[in-house]
JSON list of C-alpha atoms in Angstrom, two decimals:
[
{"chain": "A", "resi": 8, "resn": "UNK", "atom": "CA", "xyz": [12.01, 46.11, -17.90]},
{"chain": "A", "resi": 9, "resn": "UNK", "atom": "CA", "xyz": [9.55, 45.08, -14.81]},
{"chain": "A", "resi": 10, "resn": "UNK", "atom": "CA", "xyz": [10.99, 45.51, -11.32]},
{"chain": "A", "resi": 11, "resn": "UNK", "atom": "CA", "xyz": [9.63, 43.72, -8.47]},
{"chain": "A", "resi": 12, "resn": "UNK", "atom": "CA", "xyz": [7.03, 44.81, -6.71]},
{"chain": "A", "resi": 13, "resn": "UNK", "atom": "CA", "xyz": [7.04, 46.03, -3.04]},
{"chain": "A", "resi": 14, "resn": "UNK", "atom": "CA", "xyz": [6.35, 43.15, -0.82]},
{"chain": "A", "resi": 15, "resn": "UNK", "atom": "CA", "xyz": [7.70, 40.42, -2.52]},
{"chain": "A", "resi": 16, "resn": "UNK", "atom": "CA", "xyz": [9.50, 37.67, -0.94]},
{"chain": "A", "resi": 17, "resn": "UNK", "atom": "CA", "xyz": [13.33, 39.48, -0.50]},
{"chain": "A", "resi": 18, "resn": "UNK", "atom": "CA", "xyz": [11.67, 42.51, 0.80]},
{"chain": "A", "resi": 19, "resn": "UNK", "atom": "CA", "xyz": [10.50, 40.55, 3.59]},
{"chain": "A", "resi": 20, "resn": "UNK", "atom": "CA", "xyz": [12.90, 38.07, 4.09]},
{"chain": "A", "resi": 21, "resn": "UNK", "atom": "CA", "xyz": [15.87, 41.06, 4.57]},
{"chain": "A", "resi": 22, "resn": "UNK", "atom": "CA", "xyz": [13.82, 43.05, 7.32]},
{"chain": "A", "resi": 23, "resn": "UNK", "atom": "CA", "xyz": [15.12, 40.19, 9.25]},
{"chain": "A", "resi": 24, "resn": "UNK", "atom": "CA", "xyz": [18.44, 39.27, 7.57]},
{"chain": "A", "resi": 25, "resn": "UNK", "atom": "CA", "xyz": [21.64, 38.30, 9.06]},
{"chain": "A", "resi": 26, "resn": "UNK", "atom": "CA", "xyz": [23.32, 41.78, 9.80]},
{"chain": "A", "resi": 27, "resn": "UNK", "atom": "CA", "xyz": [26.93, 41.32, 9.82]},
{"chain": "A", "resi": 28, "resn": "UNK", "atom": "CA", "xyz": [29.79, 39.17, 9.76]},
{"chain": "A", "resi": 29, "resn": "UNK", "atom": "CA", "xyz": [30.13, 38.40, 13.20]},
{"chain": "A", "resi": 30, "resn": "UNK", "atom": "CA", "xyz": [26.37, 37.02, 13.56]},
{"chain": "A", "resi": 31, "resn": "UNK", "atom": "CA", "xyz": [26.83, 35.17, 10.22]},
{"chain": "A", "resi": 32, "resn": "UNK", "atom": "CA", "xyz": [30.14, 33.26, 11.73]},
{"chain": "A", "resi": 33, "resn": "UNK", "atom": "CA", "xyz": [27.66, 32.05, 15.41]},
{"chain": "A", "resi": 34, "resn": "UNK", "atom": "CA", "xyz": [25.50, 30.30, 12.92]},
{"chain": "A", "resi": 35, "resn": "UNK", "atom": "CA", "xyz": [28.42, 28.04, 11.93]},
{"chain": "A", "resi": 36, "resn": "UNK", "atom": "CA", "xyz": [31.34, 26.33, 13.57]},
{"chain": "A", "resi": 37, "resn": "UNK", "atom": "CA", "xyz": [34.56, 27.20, 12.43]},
{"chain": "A", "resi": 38, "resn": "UNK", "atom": "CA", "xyz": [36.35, 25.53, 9.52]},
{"chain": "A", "resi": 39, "resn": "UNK", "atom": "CA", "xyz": [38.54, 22.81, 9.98]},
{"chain": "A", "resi": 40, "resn": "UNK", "atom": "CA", "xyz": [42.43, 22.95, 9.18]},
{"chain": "A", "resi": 41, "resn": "UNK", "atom": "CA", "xyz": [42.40, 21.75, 5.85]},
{"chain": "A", "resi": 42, "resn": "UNK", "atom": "CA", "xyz": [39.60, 24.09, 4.45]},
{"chain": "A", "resi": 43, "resn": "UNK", "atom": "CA", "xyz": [42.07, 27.09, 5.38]},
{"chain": "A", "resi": 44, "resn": "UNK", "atom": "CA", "xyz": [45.35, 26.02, 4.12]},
{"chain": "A", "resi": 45, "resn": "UNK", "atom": "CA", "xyz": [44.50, 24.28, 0.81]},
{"chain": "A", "resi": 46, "resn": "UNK", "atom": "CA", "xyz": [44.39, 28.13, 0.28]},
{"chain": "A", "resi": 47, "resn": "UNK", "atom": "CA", "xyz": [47.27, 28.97, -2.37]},
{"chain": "A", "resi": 48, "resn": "UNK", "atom": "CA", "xyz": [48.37, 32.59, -4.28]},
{"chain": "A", "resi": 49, "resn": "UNK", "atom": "CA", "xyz": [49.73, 30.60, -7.36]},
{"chain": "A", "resi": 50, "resn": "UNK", "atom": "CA", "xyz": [49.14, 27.28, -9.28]},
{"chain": "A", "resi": 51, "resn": "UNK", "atom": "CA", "xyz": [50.74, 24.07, -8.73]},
{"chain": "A", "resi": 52, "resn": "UNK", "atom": "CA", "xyz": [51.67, 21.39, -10.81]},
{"chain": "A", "resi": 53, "resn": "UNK", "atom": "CA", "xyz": [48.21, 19.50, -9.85]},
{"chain": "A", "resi": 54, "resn": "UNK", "atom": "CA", "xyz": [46.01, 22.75, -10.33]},
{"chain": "A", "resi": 55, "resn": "UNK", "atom": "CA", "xyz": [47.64, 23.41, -13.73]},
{"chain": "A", "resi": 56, "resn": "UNK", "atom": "CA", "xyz": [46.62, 20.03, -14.92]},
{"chain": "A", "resi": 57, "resn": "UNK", "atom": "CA", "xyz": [43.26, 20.58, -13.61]},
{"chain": "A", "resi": 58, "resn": "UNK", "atom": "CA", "xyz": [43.07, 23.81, -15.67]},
{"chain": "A", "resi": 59, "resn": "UNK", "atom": "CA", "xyz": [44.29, 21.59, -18.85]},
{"chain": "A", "resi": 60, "resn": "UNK", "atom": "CA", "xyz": [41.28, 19.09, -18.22]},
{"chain": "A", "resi": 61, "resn": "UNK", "atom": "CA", "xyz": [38.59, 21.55, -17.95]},
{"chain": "A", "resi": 62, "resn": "UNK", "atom": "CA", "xyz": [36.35, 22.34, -20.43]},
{"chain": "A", "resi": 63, "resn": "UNK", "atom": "CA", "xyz": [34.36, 24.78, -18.56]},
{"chain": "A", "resi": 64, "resn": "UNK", "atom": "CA", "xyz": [34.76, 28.08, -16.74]},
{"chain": "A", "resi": 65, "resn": "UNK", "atom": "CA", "xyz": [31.97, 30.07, -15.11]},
{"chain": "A", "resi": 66, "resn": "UNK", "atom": "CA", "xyz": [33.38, 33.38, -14.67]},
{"chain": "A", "resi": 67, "resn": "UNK", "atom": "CA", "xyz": [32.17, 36.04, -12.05]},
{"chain": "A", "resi": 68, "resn": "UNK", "atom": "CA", "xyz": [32.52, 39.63, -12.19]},
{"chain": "A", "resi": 69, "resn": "UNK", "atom": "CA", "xyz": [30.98, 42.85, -10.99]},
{"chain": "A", "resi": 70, "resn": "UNK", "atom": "CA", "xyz": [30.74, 46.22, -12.65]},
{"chain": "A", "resi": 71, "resn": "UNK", "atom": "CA", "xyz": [31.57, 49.44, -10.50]},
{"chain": "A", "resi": 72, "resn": "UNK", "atom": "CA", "xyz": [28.45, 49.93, -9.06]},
{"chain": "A", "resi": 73, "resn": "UNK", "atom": "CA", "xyz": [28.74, 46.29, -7.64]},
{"chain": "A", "resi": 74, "resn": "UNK", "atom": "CA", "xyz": [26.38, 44.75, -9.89]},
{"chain": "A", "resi": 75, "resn": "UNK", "atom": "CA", "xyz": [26.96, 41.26, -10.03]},
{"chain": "A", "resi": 76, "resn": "UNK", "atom": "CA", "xyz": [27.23, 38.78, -13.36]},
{"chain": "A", "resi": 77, "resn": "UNK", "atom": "CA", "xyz": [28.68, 34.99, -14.03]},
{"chain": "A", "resi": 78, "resn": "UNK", "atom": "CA", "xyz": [28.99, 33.92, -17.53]},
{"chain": "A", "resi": 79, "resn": "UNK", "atom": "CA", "xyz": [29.97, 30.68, -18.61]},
{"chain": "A", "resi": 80, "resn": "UNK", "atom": "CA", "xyz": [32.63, 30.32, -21.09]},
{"chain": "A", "resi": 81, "resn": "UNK", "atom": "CA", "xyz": [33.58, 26.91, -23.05]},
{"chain": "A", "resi": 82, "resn": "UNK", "atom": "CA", "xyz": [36.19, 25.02, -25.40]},
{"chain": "A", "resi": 83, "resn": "UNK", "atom": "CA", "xyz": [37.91, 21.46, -25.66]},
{"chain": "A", "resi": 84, "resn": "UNK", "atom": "CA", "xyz": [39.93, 20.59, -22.94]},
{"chain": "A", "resi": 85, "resn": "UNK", "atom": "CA", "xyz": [42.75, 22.95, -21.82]},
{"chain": "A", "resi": 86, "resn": "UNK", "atom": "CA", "xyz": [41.08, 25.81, -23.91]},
{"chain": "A", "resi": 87, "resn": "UNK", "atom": "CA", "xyz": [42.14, 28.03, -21.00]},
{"chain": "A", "resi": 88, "resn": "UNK", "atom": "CA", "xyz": [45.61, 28.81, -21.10]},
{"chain": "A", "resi": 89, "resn": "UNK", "atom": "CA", "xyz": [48.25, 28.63, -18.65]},
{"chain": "A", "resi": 90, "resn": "UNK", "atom": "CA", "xyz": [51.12, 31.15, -18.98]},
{"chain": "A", "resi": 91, "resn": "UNK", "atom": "CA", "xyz": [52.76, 30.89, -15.72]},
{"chain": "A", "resi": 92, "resn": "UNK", "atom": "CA", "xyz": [52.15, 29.89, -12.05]},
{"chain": "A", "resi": 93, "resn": "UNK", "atom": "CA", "xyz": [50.17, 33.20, -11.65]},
{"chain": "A", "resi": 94, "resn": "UNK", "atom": "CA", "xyz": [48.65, 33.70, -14.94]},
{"chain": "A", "resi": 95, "resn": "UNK", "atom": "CA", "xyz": [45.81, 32.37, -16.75]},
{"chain": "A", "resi": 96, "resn": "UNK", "atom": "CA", "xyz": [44.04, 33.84, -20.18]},
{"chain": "A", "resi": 97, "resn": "UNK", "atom": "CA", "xyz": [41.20, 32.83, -21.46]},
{"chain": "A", "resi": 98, "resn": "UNK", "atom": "CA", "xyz": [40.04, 33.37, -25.40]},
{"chain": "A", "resi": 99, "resn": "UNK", "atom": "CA", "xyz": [36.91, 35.29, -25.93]},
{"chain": "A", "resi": 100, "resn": "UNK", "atom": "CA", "xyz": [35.33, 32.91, -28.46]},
{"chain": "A", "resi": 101, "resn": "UNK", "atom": "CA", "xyz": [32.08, 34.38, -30.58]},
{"chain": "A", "resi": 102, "resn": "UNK", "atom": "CA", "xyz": [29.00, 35.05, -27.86]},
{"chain": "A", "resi": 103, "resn": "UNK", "atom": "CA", "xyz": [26.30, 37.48, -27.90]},
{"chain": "A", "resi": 104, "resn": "UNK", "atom": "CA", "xyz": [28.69, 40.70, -28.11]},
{"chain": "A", "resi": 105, "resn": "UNK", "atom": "CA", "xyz": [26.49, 42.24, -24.99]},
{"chain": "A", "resi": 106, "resn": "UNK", "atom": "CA", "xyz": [30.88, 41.76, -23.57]},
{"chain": "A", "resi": 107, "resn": "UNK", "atom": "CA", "xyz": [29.06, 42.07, -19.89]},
{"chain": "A", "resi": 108, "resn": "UNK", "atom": "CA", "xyz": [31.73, 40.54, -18.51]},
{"chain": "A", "resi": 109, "resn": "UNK", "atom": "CA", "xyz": [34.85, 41.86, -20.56]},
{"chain": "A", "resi": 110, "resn": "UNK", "atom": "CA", "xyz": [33.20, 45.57, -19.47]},
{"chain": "A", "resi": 111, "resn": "UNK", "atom": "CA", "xyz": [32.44, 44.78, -15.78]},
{"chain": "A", "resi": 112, "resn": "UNK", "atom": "CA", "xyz": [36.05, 43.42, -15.80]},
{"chain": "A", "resi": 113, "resn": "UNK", "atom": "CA", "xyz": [37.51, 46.71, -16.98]},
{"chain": "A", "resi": 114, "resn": "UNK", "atom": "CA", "xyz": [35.85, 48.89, -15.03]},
{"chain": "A", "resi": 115, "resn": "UNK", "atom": "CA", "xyz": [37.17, 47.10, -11.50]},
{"chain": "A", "resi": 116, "resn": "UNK", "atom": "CA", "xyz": [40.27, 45.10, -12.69]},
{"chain": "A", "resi": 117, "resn": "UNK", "atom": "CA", "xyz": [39.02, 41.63, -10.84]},
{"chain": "A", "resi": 118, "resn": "UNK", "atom": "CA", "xyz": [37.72, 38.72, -11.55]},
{"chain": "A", "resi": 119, "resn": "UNK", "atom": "CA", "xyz": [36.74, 35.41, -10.08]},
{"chain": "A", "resi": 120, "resn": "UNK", "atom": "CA", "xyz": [36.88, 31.96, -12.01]},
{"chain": "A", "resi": 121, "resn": "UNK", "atom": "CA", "xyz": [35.37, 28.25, -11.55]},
{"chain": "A", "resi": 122, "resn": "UNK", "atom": "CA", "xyz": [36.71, 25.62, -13.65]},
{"chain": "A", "resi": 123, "resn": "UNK", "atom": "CA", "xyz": [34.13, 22.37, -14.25]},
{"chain": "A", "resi": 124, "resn": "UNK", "atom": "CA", "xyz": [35.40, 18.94, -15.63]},
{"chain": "A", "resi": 125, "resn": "UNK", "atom": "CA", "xyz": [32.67, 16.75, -16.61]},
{"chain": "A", "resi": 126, "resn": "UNK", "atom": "CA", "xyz": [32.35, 13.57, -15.40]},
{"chain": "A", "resi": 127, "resn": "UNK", "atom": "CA", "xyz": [34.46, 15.10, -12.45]},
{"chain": "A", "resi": 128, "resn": "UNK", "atom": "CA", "xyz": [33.33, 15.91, -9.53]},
{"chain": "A", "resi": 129, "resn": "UNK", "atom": "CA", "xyz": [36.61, 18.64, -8.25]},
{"chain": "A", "resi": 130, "resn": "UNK", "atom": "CA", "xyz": [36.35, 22.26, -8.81]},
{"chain": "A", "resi": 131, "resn": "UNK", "atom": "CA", "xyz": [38.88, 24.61, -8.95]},
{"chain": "A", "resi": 132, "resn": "UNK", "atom": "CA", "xyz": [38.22, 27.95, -7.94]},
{"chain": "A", "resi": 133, "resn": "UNK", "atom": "CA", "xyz": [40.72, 31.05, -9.31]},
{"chain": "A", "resi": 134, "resn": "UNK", "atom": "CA", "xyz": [40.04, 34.76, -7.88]},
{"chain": "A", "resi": 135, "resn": "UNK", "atom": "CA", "xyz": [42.36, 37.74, -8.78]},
{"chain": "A", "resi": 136, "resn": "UNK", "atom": "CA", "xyz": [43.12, 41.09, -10.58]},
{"chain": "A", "resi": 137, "resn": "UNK", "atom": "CA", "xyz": [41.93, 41.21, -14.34]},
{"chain": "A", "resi": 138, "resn": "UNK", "atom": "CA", "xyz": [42.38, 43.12, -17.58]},
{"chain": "A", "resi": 139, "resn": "UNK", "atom": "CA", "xyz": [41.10, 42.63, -21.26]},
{"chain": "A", "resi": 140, "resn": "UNK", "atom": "CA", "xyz": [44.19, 42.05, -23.64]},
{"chain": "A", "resi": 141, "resn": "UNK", "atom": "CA", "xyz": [44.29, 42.59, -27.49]},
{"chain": "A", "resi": 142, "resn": "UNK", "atom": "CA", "xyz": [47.80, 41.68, -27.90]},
{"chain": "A", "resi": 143, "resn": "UNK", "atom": "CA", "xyz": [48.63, 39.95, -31.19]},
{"chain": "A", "resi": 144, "resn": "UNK", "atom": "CA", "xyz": [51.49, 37.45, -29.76]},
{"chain": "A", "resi": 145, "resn": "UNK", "atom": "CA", "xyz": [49.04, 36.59, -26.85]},
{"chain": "A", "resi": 146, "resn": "UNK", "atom": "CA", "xyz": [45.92, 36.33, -29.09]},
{"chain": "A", "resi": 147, "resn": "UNK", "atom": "CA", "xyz": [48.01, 33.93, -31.81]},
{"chain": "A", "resi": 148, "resn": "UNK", "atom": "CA", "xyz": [48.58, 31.59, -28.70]},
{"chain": "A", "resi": 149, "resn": "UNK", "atom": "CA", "xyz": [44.89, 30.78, -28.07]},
{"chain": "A", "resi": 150, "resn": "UNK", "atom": "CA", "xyz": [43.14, 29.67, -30.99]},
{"chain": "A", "resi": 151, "resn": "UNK", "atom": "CA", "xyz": [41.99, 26.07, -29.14]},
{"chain": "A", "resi": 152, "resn": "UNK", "atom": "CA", "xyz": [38.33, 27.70, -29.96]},
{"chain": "A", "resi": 153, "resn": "UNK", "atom": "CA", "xyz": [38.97, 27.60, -33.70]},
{"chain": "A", "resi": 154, "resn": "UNK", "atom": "CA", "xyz": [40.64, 30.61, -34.40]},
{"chain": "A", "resi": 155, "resn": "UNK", "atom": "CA", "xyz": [42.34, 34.19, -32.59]},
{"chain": "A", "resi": 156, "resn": "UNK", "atom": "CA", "xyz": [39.91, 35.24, -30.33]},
{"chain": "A", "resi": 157, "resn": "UNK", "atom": "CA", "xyz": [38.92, 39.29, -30.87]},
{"chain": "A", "resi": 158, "resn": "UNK", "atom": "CA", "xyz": [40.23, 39.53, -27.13]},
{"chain": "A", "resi": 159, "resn": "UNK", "atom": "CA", "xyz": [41.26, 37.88, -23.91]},
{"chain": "A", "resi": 160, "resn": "UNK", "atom": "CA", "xyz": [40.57, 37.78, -20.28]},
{"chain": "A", "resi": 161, "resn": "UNK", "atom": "CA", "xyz": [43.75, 37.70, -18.50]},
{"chain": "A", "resi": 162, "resn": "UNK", "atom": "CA", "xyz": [43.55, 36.98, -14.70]},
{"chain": "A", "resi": 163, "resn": "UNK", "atom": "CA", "xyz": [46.71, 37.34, -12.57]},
{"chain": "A", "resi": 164, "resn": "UNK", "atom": "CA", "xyz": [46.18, 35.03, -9.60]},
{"chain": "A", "resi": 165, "resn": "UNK", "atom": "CA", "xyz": [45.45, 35.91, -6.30]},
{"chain": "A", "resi": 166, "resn": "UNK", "atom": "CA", "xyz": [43.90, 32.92, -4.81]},
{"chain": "A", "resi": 167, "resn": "UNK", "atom": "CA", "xyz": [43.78, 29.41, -5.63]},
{"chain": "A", "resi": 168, "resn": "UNK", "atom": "CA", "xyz": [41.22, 26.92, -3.86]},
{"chain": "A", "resi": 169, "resn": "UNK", "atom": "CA", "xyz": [40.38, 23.42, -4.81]},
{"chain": "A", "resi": 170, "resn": "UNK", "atom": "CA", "xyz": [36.65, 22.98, -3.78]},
{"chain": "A", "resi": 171, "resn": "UNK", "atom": "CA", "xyz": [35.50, 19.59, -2.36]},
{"chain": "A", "resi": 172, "resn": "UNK", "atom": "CA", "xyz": [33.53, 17.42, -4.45]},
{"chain": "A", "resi": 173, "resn": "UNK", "atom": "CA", "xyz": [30.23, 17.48, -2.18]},
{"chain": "A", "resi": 174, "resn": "UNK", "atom": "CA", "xyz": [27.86, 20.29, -4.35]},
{"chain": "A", "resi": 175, "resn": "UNK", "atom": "CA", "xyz": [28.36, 18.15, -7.61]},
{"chain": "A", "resi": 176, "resn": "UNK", "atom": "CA", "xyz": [27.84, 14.77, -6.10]},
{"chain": "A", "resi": 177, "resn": "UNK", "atom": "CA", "xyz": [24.50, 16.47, -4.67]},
{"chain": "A", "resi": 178, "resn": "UNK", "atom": "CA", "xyz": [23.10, 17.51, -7.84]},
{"chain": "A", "resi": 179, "resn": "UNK", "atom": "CA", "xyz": [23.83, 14.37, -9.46]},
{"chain": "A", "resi": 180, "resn": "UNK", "atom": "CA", "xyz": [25.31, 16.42, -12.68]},
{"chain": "A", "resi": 181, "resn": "UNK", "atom": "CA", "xyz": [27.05, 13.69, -14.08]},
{"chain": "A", "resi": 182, "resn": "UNK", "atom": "CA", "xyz": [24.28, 10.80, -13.19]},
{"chain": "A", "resi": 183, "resn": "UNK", "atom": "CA", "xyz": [21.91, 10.66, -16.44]},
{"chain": "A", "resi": 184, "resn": "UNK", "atom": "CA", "xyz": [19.65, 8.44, -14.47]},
{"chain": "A", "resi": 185, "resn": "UNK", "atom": "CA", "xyz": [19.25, 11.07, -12.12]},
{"chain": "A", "resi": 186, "resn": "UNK", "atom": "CA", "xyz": [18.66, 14.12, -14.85]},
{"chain": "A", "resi": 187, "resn": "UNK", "atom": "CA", "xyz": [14.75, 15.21, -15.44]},
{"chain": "A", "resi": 188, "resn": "UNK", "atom": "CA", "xyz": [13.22, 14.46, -18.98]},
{"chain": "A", "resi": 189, "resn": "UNK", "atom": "CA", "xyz": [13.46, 17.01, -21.49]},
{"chain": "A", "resi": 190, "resn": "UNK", "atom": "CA", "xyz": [9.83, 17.52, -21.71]},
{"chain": "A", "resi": 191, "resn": "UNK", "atom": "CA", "xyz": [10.18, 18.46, -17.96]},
{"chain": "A", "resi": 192, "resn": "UNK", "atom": "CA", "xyz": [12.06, 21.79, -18.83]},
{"chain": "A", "resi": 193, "resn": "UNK", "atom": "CA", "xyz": [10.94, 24.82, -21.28]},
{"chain": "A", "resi": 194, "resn": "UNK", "atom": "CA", "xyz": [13.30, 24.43, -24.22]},
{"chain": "A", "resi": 195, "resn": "UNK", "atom": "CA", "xyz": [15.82, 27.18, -24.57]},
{"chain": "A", "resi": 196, "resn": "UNK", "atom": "CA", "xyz": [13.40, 28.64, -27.45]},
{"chain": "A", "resi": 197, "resn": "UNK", "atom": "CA", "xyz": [10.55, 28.79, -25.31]},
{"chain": "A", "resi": 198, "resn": "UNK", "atom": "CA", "xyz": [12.48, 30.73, -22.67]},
{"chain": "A", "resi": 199, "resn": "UNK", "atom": "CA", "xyz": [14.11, 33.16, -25.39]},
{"chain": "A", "resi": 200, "resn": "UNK", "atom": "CA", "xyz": [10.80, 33.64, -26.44]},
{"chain": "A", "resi": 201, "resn": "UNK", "atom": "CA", "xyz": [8.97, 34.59, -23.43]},
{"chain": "A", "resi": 202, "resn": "UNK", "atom": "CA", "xyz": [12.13, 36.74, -22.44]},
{"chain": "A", "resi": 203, "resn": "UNK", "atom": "CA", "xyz": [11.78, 38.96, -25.76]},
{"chain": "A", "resi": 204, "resn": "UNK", "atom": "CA", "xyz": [8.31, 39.86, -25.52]},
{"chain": "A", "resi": 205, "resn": "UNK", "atom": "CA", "xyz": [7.78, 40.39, -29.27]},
{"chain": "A", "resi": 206, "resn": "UNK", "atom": "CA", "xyz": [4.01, 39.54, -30.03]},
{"chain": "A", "resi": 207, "resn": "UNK", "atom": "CA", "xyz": [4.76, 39.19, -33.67]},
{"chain": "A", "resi": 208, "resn": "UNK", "atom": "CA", "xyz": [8.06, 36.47, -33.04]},
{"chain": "A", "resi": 209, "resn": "UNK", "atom": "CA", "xyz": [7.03, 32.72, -33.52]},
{"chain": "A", "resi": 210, "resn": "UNK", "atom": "CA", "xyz": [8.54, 29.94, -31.58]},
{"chain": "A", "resi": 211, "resn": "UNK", "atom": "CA", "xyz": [9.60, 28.60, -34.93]},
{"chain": "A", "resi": 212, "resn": "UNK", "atom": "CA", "xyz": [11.14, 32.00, -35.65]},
{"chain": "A", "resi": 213, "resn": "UNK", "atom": "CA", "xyz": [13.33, 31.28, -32.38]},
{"chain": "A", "resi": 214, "resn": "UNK", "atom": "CA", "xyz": [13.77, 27.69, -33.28]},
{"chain": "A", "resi": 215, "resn": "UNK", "atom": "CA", "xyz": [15.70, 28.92, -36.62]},
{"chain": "A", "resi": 216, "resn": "UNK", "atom": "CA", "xyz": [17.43, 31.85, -34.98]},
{"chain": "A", "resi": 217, "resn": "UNK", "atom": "CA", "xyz": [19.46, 29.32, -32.45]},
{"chain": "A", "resi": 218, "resn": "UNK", "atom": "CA", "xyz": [19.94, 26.44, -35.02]},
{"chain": "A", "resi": 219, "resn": "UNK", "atom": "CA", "xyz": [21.70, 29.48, -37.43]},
{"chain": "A", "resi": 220, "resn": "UNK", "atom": "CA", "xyz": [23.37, 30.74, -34.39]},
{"chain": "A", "resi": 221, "resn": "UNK", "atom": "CA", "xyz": [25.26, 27.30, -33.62]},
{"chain": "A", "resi": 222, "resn": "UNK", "atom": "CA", "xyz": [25.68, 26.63, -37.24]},
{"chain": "A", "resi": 223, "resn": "UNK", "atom": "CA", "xyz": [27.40, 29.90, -38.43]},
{"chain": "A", "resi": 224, "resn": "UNK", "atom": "CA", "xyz": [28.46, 31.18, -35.18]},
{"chain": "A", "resi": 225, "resn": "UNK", "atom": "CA", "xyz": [29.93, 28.32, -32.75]},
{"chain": "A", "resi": 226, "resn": "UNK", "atom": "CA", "xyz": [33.47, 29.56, -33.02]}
]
């Protein structure tokens, strides 16, 4: 693995960084009522339904050295499920088995989740304490992914905050008219490709490798 080299653009850009909290805070006014006490420590009757309509979670975790790692994690709506007001598990369907996150989770006990809805343009965010459970009667419960996941992420809520819809309306995620070409992007094969630096490995090679992938391996 490369590391950057000395001089690059974050060397120089933190020699003058912002140093603390309290300078960070005079760059920006202070946030009105409403961005403080839509707040919440448990899940209400609106936030659970948001949970059921979601279809994707990025979740965000950190290993005990504080390195840093989001992983998105999908299903059919209401994949996630909802055991109580402060209690959320989420299946571990088939990925690439690196279990980056599952790992980083046990090693601190927290994690940090944001649910997406397409089409929508609401975000929930969940942060709180963490663990990895194997429990049969737990695992038997979330097979909306197909089938009893090998293990699940269980979060125990800490905070619950509703963002406003302002980032997603930005990007114009949900406008097709909006979204670049395909021939405007490297296709995911081309970036696998260039990422494993094996002279001998074809595009075509990669090409085959992803098409098996979803076709044996999307549960």
């Amino acid at each position: 693995m490369t590391t950057p080299l000395a001089g690059s653009a974050f060397d120089s850009l933190r020699l003058d960084a912002v140093p603390d909290q309290e300078a960070l805070r005079r760059a920006y006014e202070l946030p009105g009522d409403a961005a403080v006490r839509k707040q919440m420590t448990e899940l209400t009757e609106h936030t659970r339904r948001l949970i059921g309509c979601s279809s994707l979670v990025l979740v965000a975790s950190a290993d005990a050295e504080g390195n840093c790692d989001v992983s998105p994690r999908g299903g059919p709506a209401g994949f996630v499920a909802v055991l109580d007001a402060w209690t959320v598990a989420i299946p571990d369907a088939t990925g690439n088995k690196r279990l980056d996150t599952l790992q980083n989770v046990i090693a601190t006990g927290r994690a940090g989740l944001l649910f997406v809805i397409p089409g929508r343009t609401t975000t929930l965010r969940v942060n709180g304490r963490a663990v990895v459970s194997t429990r049969p009667e737990l695992l038997s419960q979330l097979t909306a992914v197909g089938k009893p996941p090998a293990s699940a992420l269980v979060l125990g809520i800490e905070e619950v905050y509703p963002h406003c819809p302002k980032s997603l309306l930005r990007s114009g995620a949900w406008k097709p008219e909006q979204w670049l070409p395909a021939d405007a992007q490297p296709t995911s094969a081309e970036v696998t490709l260039a990422q494993l630096r094996i002279p001998e490995l074809t595009i075509a090679d990669v090409e085959q490798a992803e098409a098996d992938s979803l076709k044996y391996r999307y549960e």
